Coordinates of C-alpha atoms (C1' of nucleotides) in Angstrom, one line a residue:
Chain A
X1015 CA 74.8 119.8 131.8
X1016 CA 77.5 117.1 131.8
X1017 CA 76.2 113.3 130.7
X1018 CA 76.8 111.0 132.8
X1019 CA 78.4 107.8 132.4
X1020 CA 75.7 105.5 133.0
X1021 CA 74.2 106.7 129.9
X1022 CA 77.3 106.9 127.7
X1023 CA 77.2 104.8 125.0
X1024 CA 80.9 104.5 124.3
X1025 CA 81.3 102.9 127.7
X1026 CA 79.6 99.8 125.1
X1027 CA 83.2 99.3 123.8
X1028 CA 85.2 99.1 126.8
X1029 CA 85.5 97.4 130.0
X1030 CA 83.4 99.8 132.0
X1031 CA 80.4 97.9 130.6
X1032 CA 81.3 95.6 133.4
X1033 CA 80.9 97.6 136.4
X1034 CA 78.0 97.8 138.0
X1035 CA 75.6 100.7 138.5
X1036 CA 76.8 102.0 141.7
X1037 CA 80.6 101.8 140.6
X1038 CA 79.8 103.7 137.7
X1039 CA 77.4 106.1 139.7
X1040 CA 80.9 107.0 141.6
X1041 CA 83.2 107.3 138.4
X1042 CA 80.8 109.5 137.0
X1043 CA 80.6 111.8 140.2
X1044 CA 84.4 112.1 139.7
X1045 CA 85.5 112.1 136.2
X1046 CA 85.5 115.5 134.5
X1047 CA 85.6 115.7 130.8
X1048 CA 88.0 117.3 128.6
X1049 CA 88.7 118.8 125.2
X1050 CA 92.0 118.3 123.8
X1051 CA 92.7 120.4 120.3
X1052 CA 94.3 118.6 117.3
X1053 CA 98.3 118.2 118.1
X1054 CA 97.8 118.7 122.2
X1055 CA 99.1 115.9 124.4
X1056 CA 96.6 114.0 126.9
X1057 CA 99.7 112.8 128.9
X1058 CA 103.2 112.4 127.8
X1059 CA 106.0 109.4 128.3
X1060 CA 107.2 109.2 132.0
X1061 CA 104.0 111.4 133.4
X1062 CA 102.6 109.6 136.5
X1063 CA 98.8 109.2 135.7
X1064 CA 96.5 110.0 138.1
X1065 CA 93.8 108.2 136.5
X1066 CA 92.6 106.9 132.9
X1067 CA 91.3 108.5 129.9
X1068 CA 88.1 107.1 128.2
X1069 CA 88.0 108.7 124.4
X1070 CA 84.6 109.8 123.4
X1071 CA 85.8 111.5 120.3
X1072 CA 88.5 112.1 118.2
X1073 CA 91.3 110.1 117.5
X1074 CA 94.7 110.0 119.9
X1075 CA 98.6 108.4 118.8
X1076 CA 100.1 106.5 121.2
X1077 CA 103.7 107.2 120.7
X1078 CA 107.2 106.3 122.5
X1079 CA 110.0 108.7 121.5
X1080 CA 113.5 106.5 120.9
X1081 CA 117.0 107.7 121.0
X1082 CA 117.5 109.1 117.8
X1083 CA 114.7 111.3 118.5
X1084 CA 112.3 109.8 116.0
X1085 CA 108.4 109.1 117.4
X1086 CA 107.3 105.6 117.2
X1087 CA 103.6 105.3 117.1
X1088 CA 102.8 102.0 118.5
X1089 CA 98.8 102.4 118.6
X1090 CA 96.4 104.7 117.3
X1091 CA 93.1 104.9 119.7
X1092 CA 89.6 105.9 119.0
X1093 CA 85.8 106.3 120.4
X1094 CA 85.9 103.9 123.1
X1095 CA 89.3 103.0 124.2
X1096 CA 90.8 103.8 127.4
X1097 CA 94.0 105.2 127.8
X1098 CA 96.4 104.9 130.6
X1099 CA 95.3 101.9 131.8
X1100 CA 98.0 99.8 131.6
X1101 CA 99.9 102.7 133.3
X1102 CA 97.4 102.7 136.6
X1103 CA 97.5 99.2 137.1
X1104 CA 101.0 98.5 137.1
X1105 CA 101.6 101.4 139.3
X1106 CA 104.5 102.9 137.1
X1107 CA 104.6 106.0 135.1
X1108 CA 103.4 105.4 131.6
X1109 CA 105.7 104.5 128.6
X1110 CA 104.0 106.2 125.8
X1111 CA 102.8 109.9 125.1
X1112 CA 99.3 110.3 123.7
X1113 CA 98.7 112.6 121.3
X1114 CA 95.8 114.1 119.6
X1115 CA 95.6 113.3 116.3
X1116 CA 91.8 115.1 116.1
X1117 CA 90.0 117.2 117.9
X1118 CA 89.3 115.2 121.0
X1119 CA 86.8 114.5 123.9
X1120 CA 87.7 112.6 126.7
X1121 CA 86.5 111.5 130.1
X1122 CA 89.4 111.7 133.1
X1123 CA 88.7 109.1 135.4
X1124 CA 90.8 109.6 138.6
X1125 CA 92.4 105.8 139.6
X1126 CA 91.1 105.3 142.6
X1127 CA 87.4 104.8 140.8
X1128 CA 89.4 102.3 139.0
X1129 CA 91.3 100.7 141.6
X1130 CA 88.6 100.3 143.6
X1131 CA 86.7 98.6 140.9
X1132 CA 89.4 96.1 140.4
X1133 CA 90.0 95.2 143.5
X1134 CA 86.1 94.5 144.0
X1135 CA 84.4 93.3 140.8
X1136 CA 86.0 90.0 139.3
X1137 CA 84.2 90.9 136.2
X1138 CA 85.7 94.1 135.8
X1139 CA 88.9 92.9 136.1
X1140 CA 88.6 90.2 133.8
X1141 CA 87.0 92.5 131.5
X1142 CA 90.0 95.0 131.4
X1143 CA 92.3 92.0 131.7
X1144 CA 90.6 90.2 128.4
X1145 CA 91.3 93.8 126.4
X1146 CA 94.8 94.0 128.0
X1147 CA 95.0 90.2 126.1
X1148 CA 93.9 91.7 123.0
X1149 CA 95.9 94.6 122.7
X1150 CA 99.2 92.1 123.8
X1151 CA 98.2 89.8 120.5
X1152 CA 98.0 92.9 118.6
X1153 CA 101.8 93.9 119.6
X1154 CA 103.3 90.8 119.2
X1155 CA 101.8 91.0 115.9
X1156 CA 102.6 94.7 114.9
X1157 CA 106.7 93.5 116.1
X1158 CA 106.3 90.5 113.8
X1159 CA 105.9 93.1 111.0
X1160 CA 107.9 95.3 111.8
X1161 CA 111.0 92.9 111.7
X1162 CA 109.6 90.3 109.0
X1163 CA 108.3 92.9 105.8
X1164 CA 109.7 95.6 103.9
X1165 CA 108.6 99.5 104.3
X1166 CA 106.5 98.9 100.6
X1167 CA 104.7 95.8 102.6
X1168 CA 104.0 97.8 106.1
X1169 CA 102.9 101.1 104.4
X1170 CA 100.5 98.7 102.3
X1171 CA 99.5 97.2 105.8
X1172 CA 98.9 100.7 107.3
X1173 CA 96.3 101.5 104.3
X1174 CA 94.6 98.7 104.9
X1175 CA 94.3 98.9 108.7
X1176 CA 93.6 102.4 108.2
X1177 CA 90.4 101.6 106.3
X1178 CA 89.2 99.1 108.2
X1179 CA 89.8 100.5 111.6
X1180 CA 88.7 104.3 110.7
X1181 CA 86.7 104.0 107.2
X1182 CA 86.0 106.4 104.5
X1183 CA 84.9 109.5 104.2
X1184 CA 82.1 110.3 101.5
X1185 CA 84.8 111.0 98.5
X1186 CA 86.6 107.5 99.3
X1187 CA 89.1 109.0 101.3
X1188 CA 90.4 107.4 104.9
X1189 CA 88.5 109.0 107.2
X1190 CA 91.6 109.7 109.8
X1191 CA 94.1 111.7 107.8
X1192 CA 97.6 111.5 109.3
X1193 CA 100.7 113.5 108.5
X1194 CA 103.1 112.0 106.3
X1195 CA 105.9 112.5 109.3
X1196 CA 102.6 110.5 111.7
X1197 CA 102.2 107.4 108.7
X1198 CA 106.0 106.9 108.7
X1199 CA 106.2 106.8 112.4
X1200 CA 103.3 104.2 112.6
X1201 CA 105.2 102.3 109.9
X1202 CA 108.6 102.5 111.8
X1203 CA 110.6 104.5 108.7
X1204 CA 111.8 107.8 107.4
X1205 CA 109.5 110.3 106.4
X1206 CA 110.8 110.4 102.7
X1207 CA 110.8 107.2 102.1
X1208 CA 106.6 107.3 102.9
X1209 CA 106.8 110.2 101.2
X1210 CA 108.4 108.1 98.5
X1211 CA 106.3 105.0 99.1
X1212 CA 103.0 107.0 98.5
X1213 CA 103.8 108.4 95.2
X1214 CA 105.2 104.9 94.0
X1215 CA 101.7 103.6 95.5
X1216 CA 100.0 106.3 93.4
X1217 CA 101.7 106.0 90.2
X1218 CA 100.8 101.6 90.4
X1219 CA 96.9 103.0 90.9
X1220 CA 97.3 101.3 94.6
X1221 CA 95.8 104.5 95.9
X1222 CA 95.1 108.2 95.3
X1223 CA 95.9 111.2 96.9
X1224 CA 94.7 115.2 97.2
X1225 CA 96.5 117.0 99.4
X1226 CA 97.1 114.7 102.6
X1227 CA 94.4 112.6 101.9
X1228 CA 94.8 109.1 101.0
X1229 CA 92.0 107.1 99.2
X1230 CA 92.1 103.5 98.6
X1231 CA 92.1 102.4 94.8
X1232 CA 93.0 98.6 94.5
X1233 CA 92.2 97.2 98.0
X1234 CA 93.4 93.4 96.3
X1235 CA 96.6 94.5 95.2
X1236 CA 97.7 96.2 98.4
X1237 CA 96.6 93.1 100.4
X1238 CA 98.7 90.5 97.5
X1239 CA 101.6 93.3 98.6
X1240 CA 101.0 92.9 101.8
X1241 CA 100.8 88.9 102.2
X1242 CA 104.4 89.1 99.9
X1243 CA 103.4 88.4 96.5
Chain B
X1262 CA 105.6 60.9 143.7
X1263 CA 104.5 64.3 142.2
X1264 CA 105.5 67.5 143.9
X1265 CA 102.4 69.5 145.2
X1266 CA 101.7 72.9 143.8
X1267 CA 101.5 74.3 147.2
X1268 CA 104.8 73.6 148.0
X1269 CA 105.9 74.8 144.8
X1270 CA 108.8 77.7 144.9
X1271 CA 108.0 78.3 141.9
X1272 CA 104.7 80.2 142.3
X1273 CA 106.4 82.6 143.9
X1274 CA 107.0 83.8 140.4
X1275 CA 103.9 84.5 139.1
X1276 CA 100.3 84.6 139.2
X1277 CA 99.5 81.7 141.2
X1278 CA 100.9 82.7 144.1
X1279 CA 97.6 84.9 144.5
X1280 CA 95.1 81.7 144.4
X1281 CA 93.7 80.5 147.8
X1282 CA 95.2 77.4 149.4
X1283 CA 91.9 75.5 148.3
X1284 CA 92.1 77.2 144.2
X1285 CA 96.1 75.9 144.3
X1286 CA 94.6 72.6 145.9
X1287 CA 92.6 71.9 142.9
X1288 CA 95.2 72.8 140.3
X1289 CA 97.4 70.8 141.8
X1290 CA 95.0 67.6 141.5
X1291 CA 94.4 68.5 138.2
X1292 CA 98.0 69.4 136.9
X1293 CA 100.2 67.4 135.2
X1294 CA 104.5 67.5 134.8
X1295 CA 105.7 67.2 131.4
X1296 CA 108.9 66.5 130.1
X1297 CA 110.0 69.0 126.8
X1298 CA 113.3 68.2 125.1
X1299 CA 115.3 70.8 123.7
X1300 CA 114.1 71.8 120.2
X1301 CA 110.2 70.2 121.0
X1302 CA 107.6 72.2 120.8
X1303 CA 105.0 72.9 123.9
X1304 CA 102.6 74.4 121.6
X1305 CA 102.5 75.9 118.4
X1306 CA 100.8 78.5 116.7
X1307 CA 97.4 78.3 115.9
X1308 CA 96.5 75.5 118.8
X1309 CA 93.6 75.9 121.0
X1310 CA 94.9 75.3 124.4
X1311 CA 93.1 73.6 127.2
X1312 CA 95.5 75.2 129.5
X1313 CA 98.1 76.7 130.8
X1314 CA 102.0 76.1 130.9
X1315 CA 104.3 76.4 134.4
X1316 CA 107.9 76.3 133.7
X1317 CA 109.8 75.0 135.9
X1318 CA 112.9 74.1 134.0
X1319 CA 114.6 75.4 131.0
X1320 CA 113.9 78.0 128.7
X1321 CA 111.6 78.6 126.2
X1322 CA 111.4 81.0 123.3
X1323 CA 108.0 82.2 122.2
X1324 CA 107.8 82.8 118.5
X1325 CA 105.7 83.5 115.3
X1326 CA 106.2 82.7 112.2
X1327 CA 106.1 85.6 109.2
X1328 CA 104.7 84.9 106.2
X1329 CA 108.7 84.8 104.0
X1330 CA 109.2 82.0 106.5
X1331 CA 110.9 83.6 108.8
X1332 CA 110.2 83.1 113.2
X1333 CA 110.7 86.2 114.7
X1334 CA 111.0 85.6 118.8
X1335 CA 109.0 87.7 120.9
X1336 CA 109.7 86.7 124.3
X1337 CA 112.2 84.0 126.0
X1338 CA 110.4 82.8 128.9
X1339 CA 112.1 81.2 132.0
X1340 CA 111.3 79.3 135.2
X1341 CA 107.7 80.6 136.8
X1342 CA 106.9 81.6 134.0
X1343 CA 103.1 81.2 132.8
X1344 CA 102.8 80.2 128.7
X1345 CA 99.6 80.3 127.1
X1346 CA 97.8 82.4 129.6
X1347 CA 96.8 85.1 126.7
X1348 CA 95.2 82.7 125.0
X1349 CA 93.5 81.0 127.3
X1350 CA 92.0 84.5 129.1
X1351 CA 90.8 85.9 125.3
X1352 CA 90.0 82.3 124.8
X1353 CA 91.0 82.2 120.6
X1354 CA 93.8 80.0 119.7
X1355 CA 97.4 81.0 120.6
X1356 CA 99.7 83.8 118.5
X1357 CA 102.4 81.9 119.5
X1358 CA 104.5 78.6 119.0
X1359 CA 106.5 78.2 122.7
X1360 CA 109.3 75.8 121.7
X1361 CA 111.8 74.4 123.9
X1362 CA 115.8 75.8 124.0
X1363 CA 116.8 73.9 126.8
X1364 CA 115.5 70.7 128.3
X1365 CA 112.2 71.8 130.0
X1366 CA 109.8 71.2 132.9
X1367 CA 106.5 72.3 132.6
X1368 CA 103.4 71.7 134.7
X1369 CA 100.3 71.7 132.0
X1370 CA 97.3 73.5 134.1
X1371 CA 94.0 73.0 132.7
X1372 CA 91.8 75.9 132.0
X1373 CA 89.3 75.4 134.0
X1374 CA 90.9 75.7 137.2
X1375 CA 92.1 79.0 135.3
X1376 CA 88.7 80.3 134.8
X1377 CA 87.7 79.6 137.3
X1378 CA 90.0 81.1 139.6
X1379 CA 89.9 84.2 137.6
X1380 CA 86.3 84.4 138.1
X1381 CA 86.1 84.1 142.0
X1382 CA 89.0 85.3 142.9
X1383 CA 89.6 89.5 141.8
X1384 CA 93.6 89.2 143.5
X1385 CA 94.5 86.6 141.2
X1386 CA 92.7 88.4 138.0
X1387 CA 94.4 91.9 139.0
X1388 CA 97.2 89.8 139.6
X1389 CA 97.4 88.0 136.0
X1390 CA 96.4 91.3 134.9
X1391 CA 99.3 93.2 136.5
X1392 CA 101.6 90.7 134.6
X1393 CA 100.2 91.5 131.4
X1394 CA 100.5 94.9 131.5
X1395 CA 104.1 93.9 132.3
X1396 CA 104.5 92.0 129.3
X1397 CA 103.0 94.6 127.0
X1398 CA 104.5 97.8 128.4
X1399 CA 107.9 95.2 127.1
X1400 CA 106.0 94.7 123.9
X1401 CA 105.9 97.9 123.2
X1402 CA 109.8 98.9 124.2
X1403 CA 110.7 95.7 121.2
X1404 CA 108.6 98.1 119.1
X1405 CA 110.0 101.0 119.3
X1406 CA 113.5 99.2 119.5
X1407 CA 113.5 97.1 116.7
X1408 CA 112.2 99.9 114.0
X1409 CA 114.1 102.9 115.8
X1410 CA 117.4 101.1 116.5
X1411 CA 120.2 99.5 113.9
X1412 CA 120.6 95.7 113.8
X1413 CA 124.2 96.6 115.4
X1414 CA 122.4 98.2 118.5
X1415 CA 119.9 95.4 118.7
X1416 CA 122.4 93.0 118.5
X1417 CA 124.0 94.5 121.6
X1418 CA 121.1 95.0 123.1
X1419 CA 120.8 91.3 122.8
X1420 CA 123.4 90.0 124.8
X1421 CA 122.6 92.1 127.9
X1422 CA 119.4 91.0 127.8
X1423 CA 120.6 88.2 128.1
X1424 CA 123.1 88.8 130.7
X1425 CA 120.6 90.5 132.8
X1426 CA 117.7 87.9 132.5
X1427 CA 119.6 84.8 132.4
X1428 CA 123.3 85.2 133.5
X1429 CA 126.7 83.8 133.7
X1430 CA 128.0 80.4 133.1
X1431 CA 131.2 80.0 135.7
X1432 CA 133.8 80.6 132.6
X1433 CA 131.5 83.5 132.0
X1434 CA 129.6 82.6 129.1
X1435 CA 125.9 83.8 128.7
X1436 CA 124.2 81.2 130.7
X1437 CA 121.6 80.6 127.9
X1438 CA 123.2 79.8 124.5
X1439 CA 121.5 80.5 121.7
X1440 CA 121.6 79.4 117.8
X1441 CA 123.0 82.0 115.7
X1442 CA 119.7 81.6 114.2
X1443 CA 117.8 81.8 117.3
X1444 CA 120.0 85.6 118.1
X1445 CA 118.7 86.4 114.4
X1446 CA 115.2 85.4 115.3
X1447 CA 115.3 87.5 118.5
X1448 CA 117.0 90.5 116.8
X1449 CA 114.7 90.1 113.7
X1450 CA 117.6 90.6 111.3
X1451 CA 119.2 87.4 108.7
X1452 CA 121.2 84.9 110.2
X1453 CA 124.0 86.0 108.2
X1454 CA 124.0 89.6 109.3
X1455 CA 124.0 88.4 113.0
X1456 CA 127.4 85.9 112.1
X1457 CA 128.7 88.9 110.8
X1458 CA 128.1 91.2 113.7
X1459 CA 129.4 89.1 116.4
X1460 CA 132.6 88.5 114.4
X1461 CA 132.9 92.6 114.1
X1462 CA 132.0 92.9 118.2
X1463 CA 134.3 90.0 118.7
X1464 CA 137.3 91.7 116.5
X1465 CA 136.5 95.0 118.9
X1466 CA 136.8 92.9 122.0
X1467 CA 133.3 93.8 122.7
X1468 CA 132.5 89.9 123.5
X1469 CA 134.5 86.7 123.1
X1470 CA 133.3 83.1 121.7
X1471 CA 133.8 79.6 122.0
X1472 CA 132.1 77.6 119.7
X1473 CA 128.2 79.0 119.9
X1474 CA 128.7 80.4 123.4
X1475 CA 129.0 83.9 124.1
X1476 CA 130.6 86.2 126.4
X1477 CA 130.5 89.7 127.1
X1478 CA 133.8 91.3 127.5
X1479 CA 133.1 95.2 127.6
X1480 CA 129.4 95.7 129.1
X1481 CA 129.8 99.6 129.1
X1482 CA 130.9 100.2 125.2
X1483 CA 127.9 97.7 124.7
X1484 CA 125.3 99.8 126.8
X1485 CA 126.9 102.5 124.9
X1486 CA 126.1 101.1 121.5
X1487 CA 122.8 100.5 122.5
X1488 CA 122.9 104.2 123.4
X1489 CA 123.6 105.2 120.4
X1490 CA 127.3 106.4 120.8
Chain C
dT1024 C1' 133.9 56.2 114.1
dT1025 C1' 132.7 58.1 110.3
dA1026 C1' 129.8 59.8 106.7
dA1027 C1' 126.0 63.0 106.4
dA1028 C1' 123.7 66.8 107.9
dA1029 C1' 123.4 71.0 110.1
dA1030 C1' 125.4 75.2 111.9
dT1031 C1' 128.8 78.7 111.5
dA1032 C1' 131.6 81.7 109.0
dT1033 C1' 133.1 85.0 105.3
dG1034 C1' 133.2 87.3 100.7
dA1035 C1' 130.9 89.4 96.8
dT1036 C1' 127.1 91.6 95.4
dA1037 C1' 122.3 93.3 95.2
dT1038 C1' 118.7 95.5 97.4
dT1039 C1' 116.6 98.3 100.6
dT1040 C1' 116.4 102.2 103.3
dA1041 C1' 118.2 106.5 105.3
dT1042 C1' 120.3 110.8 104.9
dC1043 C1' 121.3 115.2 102.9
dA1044 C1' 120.1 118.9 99.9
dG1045 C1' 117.0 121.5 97.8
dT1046 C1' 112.3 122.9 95.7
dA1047 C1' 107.3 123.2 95.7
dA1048 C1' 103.0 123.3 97.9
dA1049 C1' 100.1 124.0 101.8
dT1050 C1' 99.0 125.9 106.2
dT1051 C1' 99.1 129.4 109.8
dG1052 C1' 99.0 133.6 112.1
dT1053 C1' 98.4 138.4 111.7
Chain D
dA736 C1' 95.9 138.7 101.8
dC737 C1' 100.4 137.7 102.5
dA738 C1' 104.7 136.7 104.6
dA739 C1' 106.4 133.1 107.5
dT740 C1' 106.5 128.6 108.7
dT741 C1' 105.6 124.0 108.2
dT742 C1' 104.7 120.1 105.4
dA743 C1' 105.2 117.6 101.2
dC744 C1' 107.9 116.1 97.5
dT745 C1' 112.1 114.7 94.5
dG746 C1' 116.9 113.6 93.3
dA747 C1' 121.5 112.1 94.5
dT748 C1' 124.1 109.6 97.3
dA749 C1' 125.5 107.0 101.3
dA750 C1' 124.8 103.5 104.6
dA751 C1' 122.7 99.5 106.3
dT752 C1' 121.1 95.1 105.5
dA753 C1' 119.8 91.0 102.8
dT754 C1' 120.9 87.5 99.6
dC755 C1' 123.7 84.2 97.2
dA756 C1' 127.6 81.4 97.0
dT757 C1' 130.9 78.7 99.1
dA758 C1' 134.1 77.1 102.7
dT759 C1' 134.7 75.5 107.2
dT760 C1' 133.5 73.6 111.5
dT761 C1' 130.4 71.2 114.6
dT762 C1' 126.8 68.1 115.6
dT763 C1' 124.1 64.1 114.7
dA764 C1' 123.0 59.6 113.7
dA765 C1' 123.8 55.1 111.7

DNA sequence: TTAAAAATATGATATTTATCAGTAAATTGT
DNA sequence: ACAATTTACTGATAAATATCATATTTTTAA
């Protein structure tokens, strides 16, 4: 038996809390949900969406490829989040490829649900619009870093958002464990240089390592590295 | 005697032009015109605004500061367009300090005729909305371009930008003229490096100065640049 | 109008970061 | 279980960019 979304708790965390029982009666009748394996794209840069993606588990990198052929990872997007959103609104293919950086499970909600809801329900709107808002701040802030602090302050910054945005696991680990190649794309640098960066980081006691796992050690002197001291 | 919003060309621009006679009735009572010199400040990071911010007139760069002391420009926002909406909609204090580059005329829009509005009338929210998703879809492109590309390719990048957004002068000179440190701040590089980069595109007859104005000369080895050829 | 201040410009140098080359370790598929 | 592939790591070097110093030009304000 599939749940349905009236009683889906991730719904908590987005805007689909605003909708109303009926709307969400009729995005449940039509969403189907998915499994995407570790490395599998949910949609890719330029695809026209035919609806949004509501992540129930898992994590997924939201990435634009540039020129050179490097990956940039502008967002990384957990339990909760919807994704494609911006792209169904505006009507326009989407900018970014999302990737699965987990195992995943997600909803597919086909856009006219959505549209329909927008066009309807104030509060729905403003709801989406208010996250829109937030994830705007959150990019004006994320270029502000990347042009304002060195790679050794932005992989610092990465730790720490890591931590706070996807904890630890039970040995003090970050619970999301990304490739080297996937941290130097969020930072916006070259993989050796993270590379390089990590084993600096280790050798101050900033963090520790086994295998890919990272593990905080001195949360303080990241965050001093980070605000430039 | 004031001009009405309703018979405002402006509007046409943006978001307002999806309120109902009676909504743009009310904002125009409750609006006010203000002068901004060149170099003034509308708002500045960290207020809490009350409103909103028409332009009218003149140009405005929007801005953050980074923590070595550095602004780093995130947007340059023309006539129609709507400052301080973000901030307003997530209602925390604004990311931003929006300072004047040219002479300015804005209309100062109080909140509540904001709120409103966005609560009664779903065009207008779907409409504000479809502007943000506007705005961030650019976010992310400044992302991806400022830590994928070289400060040479940004730099180019730069001036069609501005070509494109804000045009010719007759002698055919960007339209707006910038600082040298403003082109830094936009660019995200040191003041220096952008001198020295529009001496090396001037030397390649790439553009051509006179004093701080700046033409472009050869649009297609620029778009090349930016290319990465 | 003219002295002071600010902005532009350029050179020398230091620092940061990327690239290339190669090795070691881990992961994957059979 | 093991060869093949991918990922992680390290060193050497090159390239890009920032910083500091200083000269020149432009703008501002008394």
């Amino acid at each position: 038996m599939e749940s349905r979304c009236e009683n889906c708790i991730i719904r908590q965390f987005n805007s689909l809390r605003a909708m109303s029982k009926e709307e969400l009666k009729k995005v449940s009748d039509s969403k189907t949900t998915k499994i995407v394996k570790k490395g599998e794209p949910i949609f890719e840069e330029g695809d026209k969406l035919n609806g949004v993606y509501c992540v129930r588990n898992g994590v997924s990198k939201l990435s634009k490829l540039s020129a050179n052929g490097k990956d940039q990872i502008v967002k990384l997007a957990s339990k909760g989040e919807v994704l494609g959103q911006r792209s169904v609104i505006s009507q326009e293919s989407t900018n970014l490829s999302a990737i699965a950086v987990d195992d995943m499970e997600v909803c597919f909600i086909p856009k006219e649900s959505i549209n329909n809801t927008l066009q309807k329900n104030p509060n729905f709107t403003l709801e989406v619009l208010r996250h829109m808002a937030h994830d705007l701040k959150e990019a004006d802030d994320v270029i502000v870093n990347i042009s304002q602090k060195t790679v050794k302050q932005r992989m610092a910054e990465a730790f720490l958002y890591l931590k706070n945005n996807f904890g630890e696991d039970s040995d003090g680990f970050l619970a999301l464990t990304l490739s080297r190649e996937d941290i130097s794309n969020v930072v916006g640098t070259a993989t050796e240089s993270a590379i390089r960066i990590i084993s600096e980081f280790k050798k101050k006691g900033l963090i520790h390592t086994s295998g890919k796992k990272i593990g905080i050690k001195d949360e303080r002197k990241l965050l001093e590295m980070v605000e430039g001291f």
